[in-house]
Tab-separated table of C-alpha atoms in Angstrom:
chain	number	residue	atom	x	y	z
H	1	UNK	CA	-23.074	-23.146	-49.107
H	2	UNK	CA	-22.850	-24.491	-45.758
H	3	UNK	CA	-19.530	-25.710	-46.343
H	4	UNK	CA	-18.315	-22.537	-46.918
H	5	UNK	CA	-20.087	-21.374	-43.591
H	6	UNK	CA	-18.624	-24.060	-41.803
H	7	UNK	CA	-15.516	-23.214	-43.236
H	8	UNK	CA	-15.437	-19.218	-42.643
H	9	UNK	CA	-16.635	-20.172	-38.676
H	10	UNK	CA	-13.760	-22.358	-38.179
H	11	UNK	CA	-11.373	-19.797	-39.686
H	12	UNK	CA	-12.569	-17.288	-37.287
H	13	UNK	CA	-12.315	-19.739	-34.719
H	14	UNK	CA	-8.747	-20.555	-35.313
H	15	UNK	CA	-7.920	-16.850	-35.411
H	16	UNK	CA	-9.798	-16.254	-32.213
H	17	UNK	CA	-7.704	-19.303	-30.856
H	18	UNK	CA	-4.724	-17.403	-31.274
H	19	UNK	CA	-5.252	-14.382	-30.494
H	20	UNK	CA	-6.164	-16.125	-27.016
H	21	UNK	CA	-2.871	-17.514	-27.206
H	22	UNK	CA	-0.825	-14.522	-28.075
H	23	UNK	CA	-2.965	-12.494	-25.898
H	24	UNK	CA	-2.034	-15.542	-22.665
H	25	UNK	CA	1.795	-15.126	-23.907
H	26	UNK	CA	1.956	-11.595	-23.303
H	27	UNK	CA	0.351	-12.008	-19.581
H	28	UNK	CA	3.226	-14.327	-19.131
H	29	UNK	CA	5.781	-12.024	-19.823
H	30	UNK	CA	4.413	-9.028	-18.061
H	31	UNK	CA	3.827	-11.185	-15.540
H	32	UNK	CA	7.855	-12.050	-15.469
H	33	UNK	CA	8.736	-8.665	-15.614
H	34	UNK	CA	6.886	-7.522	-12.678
H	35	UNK	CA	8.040	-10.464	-10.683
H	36	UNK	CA	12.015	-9.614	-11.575
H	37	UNK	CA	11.676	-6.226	-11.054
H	38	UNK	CA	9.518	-6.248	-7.383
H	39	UNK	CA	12.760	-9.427	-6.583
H	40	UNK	CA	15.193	-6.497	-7.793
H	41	UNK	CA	13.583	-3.867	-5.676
H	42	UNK	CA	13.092	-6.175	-2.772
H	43	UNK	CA	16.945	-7.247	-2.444
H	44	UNK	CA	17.540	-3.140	-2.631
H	45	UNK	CA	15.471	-2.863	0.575
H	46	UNK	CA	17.010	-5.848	2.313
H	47	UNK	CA	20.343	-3.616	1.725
H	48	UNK	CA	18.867	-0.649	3.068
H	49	UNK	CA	17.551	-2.864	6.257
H	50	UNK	CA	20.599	-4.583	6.760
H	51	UNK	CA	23.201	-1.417	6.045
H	52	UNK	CA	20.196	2.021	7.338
H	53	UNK	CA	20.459	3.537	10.859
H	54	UNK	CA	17.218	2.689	12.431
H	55	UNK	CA	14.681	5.027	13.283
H	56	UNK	CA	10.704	5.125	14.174
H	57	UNK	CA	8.576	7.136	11.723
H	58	UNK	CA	9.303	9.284	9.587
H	59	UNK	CA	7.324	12.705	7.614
H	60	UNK	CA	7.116	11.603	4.136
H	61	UNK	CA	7.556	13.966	0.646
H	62	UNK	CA	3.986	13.187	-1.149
H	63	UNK	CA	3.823	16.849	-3.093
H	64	UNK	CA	4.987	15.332	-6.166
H	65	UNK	CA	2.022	12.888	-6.459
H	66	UNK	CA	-0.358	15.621	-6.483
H	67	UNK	CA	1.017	17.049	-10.267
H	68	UNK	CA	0.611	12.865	-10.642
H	69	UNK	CA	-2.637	13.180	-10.313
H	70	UNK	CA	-3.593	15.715	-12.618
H	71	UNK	CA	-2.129	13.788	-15.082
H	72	UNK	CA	-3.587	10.852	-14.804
H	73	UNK	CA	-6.804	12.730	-14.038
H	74	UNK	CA	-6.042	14.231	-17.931
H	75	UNK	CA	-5.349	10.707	-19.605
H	76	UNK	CA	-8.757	9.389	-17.698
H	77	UNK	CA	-11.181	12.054	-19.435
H	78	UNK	CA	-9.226	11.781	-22.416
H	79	UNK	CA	-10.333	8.091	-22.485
H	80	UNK	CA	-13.637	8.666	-21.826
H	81	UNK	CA	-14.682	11.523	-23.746
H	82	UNK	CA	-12.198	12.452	-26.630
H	83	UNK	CA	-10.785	9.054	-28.035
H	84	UNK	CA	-11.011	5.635	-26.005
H	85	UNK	CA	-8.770	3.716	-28.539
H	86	UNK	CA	-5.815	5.677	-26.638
H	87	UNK	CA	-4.648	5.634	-23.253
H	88	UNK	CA	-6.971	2.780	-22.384
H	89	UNK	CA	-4.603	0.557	-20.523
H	90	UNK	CA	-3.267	3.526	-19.067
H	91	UNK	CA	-6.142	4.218	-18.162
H	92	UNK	CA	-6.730	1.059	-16.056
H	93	UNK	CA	-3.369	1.995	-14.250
H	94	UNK	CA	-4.525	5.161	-13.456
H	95	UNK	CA	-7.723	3.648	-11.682
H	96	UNK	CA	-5.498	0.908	-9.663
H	97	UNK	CA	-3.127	4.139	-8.655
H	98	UNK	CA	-6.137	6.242	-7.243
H	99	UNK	CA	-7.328	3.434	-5.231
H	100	UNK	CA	-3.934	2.159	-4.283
H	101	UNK	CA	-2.612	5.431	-3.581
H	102	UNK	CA	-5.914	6.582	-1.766
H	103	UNK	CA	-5.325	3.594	0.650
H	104	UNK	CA	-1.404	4.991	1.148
H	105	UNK	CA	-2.423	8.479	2.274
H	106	UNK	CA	-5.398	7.114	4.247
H	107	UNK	CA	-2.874	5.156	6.468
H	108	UNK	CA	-0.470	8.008	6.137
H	109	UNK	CA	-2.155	10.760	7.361
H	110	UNK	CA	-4.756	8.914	10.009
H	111	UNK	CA	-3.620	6.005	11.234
H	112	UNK	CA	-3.635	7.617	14.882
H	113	UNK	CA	-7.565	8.404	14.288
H	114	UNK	CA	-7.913	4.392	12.906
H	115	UNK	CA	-5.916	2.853	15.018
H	116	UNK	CA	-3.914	3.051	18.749
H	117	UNK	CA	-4.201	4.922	21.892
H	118	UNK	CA	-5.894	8.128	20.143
H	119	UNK	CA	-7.945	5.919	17.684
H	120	UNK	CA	-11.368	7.861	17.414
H	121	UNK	CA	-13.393	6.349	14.421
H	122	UNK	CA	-15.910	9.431	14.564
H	123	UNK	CA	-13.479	11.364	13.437
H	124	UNK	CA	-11.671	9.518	11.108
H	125	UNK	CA	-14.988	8.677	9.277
H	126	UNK	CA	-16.155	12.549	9.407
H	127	UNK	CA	-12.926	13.737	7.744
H	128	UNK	CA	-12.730	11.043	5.053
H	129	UNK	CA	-16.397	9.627	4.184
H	130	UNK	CA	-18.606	13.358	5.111
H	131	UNK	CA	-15.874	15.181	3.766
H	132	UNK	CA	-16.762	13.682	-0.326
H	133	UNK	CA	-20.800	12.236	0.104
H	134	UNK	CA	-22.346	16.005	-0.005
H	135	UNK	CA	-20.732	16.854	-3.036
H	136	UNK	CA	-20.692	14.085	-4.619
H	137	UNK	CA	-24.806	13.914	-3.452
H	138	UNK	CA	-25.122	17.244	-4.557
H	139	UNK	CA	-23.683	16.728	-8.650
H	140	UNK	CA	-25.664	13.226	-8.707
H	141	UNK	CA	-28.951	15.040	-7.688
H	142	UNK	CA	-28.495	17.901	-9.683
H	143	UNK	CA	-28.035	15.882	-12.617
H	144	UNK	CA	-30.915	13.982	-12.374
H	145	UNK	CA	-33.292	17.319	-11.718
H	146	UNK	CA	-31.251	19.147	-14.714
H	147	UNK	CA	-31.888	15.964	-16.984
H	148	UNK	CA	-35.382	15.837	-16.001
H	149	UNK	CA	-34.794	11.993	-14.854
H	150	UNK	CA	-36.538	10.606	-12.121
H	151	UNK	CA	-34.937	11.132	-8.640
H	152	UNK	CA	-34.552	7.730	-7.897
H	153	UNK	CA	-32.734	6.654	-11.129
H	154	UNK	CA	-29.615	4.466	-10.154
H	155	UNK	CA	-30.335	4.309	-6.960
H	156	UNK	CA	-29.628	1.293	-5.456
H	157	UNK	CA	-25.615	2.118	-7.875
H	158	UNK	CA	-24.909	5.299	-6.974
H	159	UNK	CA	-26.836	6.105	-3.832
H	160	UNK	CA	-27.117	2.926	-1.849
H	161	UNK	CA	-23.486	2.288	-3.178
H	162	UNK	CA	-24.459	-1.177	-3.954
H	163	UNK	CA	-23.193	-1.454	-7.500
H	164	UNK	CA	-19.519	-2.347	-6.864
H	165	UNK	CA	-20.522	-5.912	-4.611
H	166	UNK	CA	-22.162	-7.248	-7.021
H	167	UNK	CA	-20.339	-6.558	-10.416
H	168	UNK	CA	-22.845	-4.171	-12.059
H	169	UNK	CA	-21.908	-0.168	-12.554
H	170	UNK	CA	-24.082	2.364	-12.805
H	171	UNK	CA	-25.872	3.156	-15.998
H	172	UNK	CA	-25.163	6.675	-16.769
H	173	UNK	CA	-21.832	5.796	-14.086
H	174	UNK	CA	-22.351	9.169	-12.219
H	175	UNK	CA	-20.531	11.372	-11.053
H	176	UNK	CA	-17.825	9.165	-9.511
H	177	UNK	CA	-17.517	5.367	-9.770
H	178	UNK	CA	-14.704	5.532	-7.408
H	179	UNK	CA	-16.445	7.145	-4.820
H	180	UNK	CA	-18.661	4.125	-4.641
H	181	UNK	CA	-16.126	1.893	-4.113
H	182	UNK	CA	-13.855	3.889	-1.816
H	183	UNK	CA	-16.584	4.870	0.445
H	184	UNK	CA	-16.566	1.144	1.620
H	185	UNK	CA	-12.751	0.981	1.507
H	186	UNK	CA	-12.587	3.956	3.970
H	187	UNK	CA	-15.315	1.421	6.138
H	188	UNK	CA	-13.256	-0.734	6.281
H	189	UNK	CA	-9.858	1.062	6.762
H	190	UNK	CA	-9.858	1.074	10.573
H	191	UNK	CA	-9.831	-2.345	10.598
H	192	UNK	CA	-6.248	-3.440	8.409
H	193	UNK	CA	-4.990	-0.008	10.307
H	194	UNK	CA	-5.084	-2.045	13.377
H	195	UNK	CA	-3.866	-5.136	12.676
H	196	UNK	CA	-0.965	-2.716	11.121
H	197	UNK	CA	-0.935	-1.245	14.487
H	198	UNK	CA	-0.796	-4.378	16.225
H	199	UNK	CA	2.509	-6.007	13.993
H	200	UNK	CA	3.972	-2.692	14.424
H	201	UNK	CA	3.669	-3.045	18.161
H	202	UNK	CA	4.513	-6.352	18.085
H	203	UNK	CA	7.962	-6.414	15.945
H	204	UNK	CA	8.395	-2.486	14.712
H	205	UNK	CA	11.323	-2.395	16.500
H	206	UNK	CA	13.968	-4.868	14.720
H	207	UNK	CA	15.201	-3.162	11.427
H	208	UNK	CA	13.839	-5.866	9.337
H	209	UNK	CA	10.517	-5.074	9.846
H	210	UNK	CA	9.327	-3.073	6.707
H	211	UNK	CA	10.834	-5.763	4.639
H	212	UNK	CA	9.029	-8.334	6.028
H	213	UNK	CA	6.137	-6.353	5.722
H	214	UNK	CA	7.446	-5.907	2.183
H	215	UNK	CA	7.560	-9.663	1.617
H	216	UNK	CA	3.956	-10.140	2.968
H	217	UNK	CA	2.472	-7.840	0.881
H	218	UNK	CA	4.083	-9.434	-2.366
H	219	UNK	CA	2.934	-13.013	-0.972
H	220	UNK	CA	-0.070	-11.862	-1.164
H	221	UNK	CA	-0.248	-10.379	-4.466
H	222	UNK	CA	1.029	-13.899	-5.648
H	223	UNK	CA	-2.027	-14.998	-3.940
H	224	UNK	CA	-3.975	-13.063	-5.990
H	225	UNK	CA	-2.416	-13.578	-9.006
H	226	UNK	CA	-2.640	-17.497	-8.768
H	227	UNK	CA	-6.157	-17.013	-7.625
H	228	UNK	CA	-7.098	-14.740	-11.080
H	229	UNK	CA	-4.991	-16.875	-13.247
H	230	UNK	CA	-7.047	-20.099	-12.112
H	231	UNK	CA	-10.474	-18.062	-13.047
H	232	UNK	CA	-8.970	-17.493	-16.505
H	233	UNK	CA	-8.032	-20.825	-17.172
H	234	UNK	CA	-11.355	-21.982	-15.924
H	235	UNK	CA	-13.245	-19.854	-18.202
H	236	UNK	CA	-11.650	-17.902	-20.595
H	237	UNK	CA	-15.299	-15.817	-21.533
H	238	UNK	CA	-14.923	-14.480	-18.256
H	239	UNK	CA	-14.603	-10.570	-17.914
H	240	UNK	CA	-12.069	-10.322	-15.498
H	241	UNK	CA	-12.928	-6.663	-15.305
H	242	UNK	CA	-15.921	-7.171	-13.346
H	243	UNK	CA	-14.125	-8.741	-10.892
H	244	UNK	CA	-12.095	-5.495	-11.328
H	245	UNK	CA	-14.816	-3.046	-10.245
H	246	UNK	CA	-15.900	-5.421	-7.146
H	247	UNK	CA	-15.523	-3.432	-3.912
H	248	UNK	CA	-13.604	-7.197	-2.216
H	249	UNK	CA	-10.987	-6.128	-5.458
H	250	UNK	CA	-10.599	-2.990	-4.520
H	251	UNK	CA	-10.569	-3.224	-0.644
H	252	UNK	CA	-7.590	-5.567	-1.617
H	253	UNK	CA	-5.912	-2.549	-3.106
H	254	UNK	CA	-6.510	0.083	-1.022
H	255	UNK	CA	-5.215	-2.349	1.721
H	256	UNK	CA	-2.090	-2.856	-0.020
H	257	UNK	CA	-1.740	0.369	-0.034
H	258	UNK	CA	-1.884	1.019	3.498
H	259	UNK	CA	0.655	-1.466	3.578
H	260	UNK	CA	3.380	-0.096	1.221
H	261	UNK	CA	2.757	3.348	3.739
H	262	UNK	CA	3.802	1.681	6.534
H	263	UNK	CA	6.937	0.284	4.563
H	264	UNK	CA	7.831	3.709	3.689
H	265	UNK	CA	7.672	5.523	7.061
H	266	UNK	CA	9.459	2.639	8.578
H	267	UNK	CA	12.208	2.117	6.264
H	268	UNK	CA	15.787	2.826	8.122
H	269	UNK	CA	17.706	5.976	6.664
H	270	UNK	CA	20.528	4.522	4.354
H	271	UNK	CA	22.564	8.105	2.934
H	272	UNK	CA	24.881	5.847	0.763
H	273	UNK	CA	22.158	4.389	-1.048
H	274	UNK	CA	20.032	8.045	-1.264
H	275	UNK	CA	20.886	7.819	-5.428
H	276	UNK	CA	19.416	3.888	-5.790
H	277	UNK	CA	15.696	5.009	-5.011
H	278	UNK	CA	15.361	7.920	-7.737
H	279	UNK	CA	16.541	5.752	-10.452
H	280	UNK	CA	14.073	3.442	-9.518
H	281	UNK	CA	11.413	5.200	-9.183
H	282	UNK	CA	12.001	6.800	-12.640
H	283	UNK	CA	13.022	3.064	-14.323
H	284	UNK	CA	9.634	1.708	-13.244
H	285	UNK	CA	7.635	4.358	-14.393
H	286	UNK	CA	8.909	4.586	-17.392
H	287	UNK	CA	8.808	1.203	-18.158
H	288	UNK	CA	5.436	1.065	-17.240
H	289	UNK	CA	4.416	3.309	-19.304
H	290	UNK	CA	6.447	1.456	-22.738
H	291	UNK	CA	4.833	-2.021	-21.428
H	292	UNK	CA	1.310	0.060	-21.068
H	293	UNK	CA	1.638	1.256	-24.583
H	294	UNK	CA	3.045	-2.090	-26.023
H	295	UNK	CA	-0.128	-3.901	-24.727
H	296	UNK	CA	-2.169	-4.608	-27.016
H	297	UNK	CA	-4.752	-7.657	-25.659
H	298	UNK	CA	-8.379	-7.648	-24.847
H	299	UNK	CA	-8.536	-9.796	-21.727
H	300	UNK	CA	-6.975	-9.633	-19.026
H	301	UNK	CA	-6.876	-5.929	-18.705
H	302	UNK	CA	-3.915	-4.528	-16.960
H	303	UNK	CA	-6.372	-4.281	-13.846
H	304	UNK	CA	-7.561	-7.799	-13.704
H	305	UNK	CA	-4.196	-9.672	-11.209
H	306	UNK	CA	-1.363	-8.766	-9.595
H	307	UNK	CA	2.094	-9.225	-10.964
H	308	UNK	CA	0.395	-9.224	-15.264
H	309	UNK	CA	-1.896	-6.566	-13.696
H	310	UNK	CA	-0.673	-3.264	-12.774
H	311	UNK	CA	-1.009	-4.022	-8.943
H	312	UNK	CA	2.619	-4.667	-8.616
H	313	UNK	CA	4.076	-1.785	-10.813
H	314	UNK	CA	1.705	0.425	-9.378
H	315	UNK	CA	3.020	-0.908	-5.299
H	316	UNK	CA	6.415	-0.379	-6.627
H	317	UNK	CA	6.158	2.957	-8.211
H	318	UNK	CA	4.676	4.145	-5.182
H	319	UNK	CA	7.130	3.244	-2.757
H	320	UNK	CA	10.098	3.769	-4.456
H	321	UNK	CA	8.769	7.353	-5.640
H	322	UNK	CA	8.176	7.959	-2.423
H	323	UNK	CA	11.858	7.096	-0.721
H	324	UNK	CA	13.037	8.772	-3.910
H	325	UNK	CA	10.804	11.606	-4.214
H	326	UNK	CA	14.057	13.816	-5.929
H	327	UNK	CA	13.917	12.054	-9.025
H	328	UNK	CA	14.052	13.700	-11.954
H	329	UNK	CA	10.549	13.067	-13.193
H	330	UNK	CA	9.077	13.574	-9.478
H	331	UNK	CA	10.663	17.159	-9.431
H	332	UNK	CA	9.187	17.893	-13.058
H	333	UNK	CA	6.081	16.787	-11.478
H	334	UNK	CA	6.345	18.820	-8.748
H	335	UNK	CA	6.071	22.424	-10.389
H	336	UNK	CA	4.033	24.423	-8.439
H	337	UNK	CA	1.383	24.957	-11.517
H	338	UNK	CA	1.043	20.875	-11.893
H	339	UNK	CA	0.718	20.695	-7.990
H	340	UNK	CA	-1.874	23.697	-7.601
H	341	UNK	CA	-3.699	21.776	-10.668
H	342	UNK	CA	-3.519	18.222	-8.483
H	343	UNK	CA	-5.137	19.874	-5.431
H	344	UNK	CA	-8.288	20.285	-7.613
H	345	UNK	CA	-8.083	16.911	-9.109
H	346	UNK	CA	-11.128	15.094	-6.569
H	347	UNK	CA	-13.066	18.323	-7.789
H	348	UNK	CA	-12.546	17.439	-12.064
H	349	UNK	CA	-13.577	13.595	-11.307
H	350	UNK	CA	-16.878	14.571	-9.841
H	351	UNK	CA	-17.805	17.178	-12.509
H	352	UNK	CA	-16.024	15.803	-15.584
H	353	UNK	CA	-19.214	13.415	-16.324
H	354	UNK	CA	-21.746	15.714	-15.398
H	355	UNK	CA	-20.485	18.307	-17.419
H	356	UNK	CA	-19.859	16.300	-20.389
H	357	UNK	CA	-23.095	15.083	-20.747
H	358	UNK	CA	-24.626	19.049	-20.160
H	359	UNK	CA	-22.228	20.599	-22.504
H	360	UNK	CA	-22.318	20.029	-26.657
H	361	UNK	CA	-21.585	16.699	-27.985
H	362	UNK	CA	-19.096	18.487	-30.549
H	363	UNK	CA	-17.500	20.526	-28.493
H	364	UNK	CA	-13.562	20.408	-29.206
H	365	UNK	CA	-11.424	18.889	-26.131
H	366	UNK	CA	-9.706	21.617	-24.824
H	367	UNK	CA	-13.314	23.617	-24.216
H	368	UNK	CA	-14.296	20.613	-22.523
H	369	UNK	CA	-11.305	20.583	-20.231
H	370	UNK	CA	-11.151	24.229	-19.744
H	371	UNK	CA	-14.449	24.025	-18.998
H	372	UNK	CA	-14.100	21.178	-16.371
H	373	UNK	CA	-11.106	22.973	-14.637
H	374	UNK	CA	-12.639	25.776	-13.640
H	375	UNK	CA	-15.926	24.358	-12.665
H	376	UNK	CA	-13.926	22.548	-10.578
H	377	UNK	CA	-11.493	25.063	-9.104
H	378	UNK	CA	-15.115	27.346	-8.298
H	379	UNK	CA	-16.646	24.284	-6.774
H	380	UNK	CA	-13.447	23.707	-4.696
H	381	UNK	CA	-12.961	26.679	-3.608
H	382	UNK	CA	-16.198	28.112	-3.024
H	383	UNK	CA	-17.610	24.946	-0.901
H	384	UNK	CA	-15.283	21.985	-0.653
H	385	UNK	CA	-12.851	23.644	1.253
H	386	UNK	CA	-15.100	25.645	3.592
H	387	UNK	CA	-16.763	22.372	4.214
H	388	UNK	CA	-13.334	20.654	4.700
H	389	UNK	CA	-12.136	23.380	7.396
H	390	UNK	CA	-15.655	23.209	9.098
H	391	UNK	CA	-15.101	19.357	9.707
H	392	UNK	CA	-11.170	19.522	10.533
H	393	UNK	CA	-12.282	22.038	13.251
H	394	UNK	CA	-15.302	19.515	14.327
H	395	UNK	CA	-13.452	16.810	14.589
H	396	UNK	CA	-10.468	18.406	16.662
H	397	UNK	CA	-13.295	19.122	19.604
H	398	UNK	CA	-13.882	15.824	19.176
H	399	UNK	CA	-10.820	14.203	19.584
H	400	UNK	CA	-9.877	15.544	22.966
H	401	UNK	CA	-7.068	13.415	23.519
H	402	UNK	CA	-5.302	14.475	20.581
H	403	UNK	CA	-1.670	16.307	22.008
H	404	UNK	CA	-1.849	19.879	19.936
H	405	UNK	CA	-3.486	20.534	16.709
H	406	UNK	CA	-4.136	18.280	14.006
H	407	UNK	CA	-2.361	18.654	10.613
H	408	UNK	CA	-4.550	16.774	7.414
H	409	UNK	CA	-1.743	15.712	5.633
H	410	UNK	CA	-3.749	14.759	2.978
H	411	UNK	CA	-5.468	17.886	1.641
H	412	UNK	CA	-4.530	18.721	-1.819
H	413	UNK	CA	-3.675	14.449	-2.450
H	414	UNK	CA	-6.877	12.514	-4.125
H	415	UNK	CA	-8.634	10.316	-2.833
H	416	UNK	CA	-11.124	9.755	-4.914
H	417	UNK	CA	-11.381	9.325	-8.516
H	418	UNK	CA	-14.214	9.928	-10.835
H	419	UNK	CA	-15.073	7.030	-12.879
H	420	UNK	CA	-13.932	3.521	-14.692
H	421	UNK	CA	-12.853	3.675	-17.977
């Protein structure tokens, strides 16, 4: 009788084994994919550097990220609270492109706040940080008086914003993982800003300098990815998706993110190659998307390293969507219903949670996303964006030496998203 235990342990051992094995394989070969494809797209900027007329920055096209957003935003609740066997790598992505992307428009729209001669922190950190905490305050206290929980339930997670250095998550993880970990990305923001300011003082003006900005970036991704890669090898029970959720992780992100912005606005204007950067931004999401739905392993999730992760798609997608924001799937994405949708999309992340747990636990999916929608809209429009034009108009008192009035380029673009799947 033992023998036969001994004997069904080692067979599930074997199995286990190779699952391990297939599961390491497939890492391997996303991992060569990514790496091909950023080389590919990296040779296609050295063309544009070498061959573009040179110019200083440039007004980006970011409306087609906002019917992006919804989307993902969509696929993220569906994971959570319809069916988690689908979408769930997807679903990763989607996290690692809110956090990436939220470091893009961050740089984007106020690096003069963060960094240089009209750097004023106050205001930067009034217009990003104040701008989400009351709301997001707000749903987490209401749920806990509604619930009839005690006020000081997950406090140290999700009011002290401690959970994401240490690789816990909130228990009931409300109403917005992401807000905890952005909140200390946005801290920190003003600080890569600079040294961005600094290299772009420095050597901004030879035509090569986005691409070697380019090229630092993916060294350190490869940095990263050697670094997770090690871990694994060194312990293979390790859940690499704690190391996910750690705010160091993400700061990484978001910081690569401000990165690939100051690529973009620095890139040199290349007419001749205007067609290369729409098929490329429509070739990597798509086959993104195919790899996403062809993965099939348990560890590491597509969040957990750089080039087998979805870091480097992710960096990719966003750059080239954004030199080749006509593409055919941006400008399907970019239908004004999808982009009126996207503007509400920080709105849907905080209440999604909240309003699942209040509502029926049978009620059918499209109730519970009509229902979240138009929470959020009223919530949006009723006191986010009242708040929102109170603090723009604050903080342009309080940056006096600003020339003219400021423009938030990011309202209507997420910056924060709701929760991990």
């Amino acid at each position: 009788m033992q023998h036969g235990d001994d004997d069904g342990e080692t067979l599930a051992e074997a199995e286990l084994d190779g699952f391990q094995a297939d599961d390491r394989s497939s890492w391997n070969r996303l991992s060569g994919l990514a790496f091909a494809w950023a080389l590919a797209i990296s040779v296609a900027l050295a063309v544009q550097c070498a061959q573009g007329d040179r110019r200083q920055e440039k007004r980006l096209r970011l409306e087609h990220f906002n019917g992006w957003q919804f989307i993902m935003c969509c696929v993220i609740i569906w994971h959570h609270y319809c069916n988690p066997s689908i979408f769930a790598e997807l679903a990763y992505c989607s996290v690692t492109f809110f956090v990436f992307f939220s470091g893009f428009v961050t740089e984007y729209a106020y690096a003069d706040k963060m960094s240089g001669v009209k750097a004023h922190l106050r205001s930067f950190y009034l217009r990003r940080i104040v701008r989400v905490l009351p709301m997001y305050y707000g749903i987490h206290f209401l749920v806990l008086v509604s619930s009839g929980k005690s006020l000081a339930t997950d406090f140290q997670d999700s009011v002290l914003m401690l959970c994401t250095w240490h690789g816990s998550s909130p228990a009931t993880n409300f109403p917005a993982w992401t807000v905890c970990a952005l909140v200390w990305c946005w801290l920190f923001a003003p600080l890569a800003s600079r040294i961005l300011f600094h290299m772009r003082q420095r050597f901004g003006s030879g035509a090569k300098y986005p691409l070697a900005l380019w090229t630092c970036l993916l060294t350190l991704g490869l940095c990263d990815e050697v670094w997770s890669r090690l871990v694994f090898q060194q312990d293979e029970d390790m859940d690499l998706d704690y190391w996910f959720y750690e705010t160091k992780h993400n700061v990484f992100i978001f910081c690569l993110g401000m990165g690939v912005a100051e690529v973009a606005r620095h890139m040199p204007d290349a007419p001749h190659l205007a067609w290369l950067w729409p098929v490329c931004c429509d070739v990597t999401l798509l086959a993104t998307l195919v790899l996403t739905a062809s993965w099939n392993g348990a560890a590491p999730s597509w969040g957990s390293s750089y080039w087998s992760g979805s870091l480097a798609p992710v960096a990719v997608w966003v750059l080239t969507s954004t030199l080749g924001h006509q593409s055919l799937l941006n400008r399907v994405l970019s239908h004004r219903i999808l982009h009126t949708l996207g503007e509400y999309s920080m709105q849907i992340y905080l209440l999604a949670n909240p309003l699942h747990d209040l509502l029926p636990e049978e009620i059918e999916p499209i109730l519970l996303y009509a229902f979240i929608i138009a929470l959020s809209v009223a919530a949006a429009d009723l006191v986010e964006h009242r708040w929102s034009e109170f603090l723009k108009k604050a903080t342009d008192r309080l940056q006096r030496g600003a020339s003219g009035p400021t423009v938030d380029l990011e309202d209507g673009i997420l910056l924060a998203e709701r929760a991990k799947p």
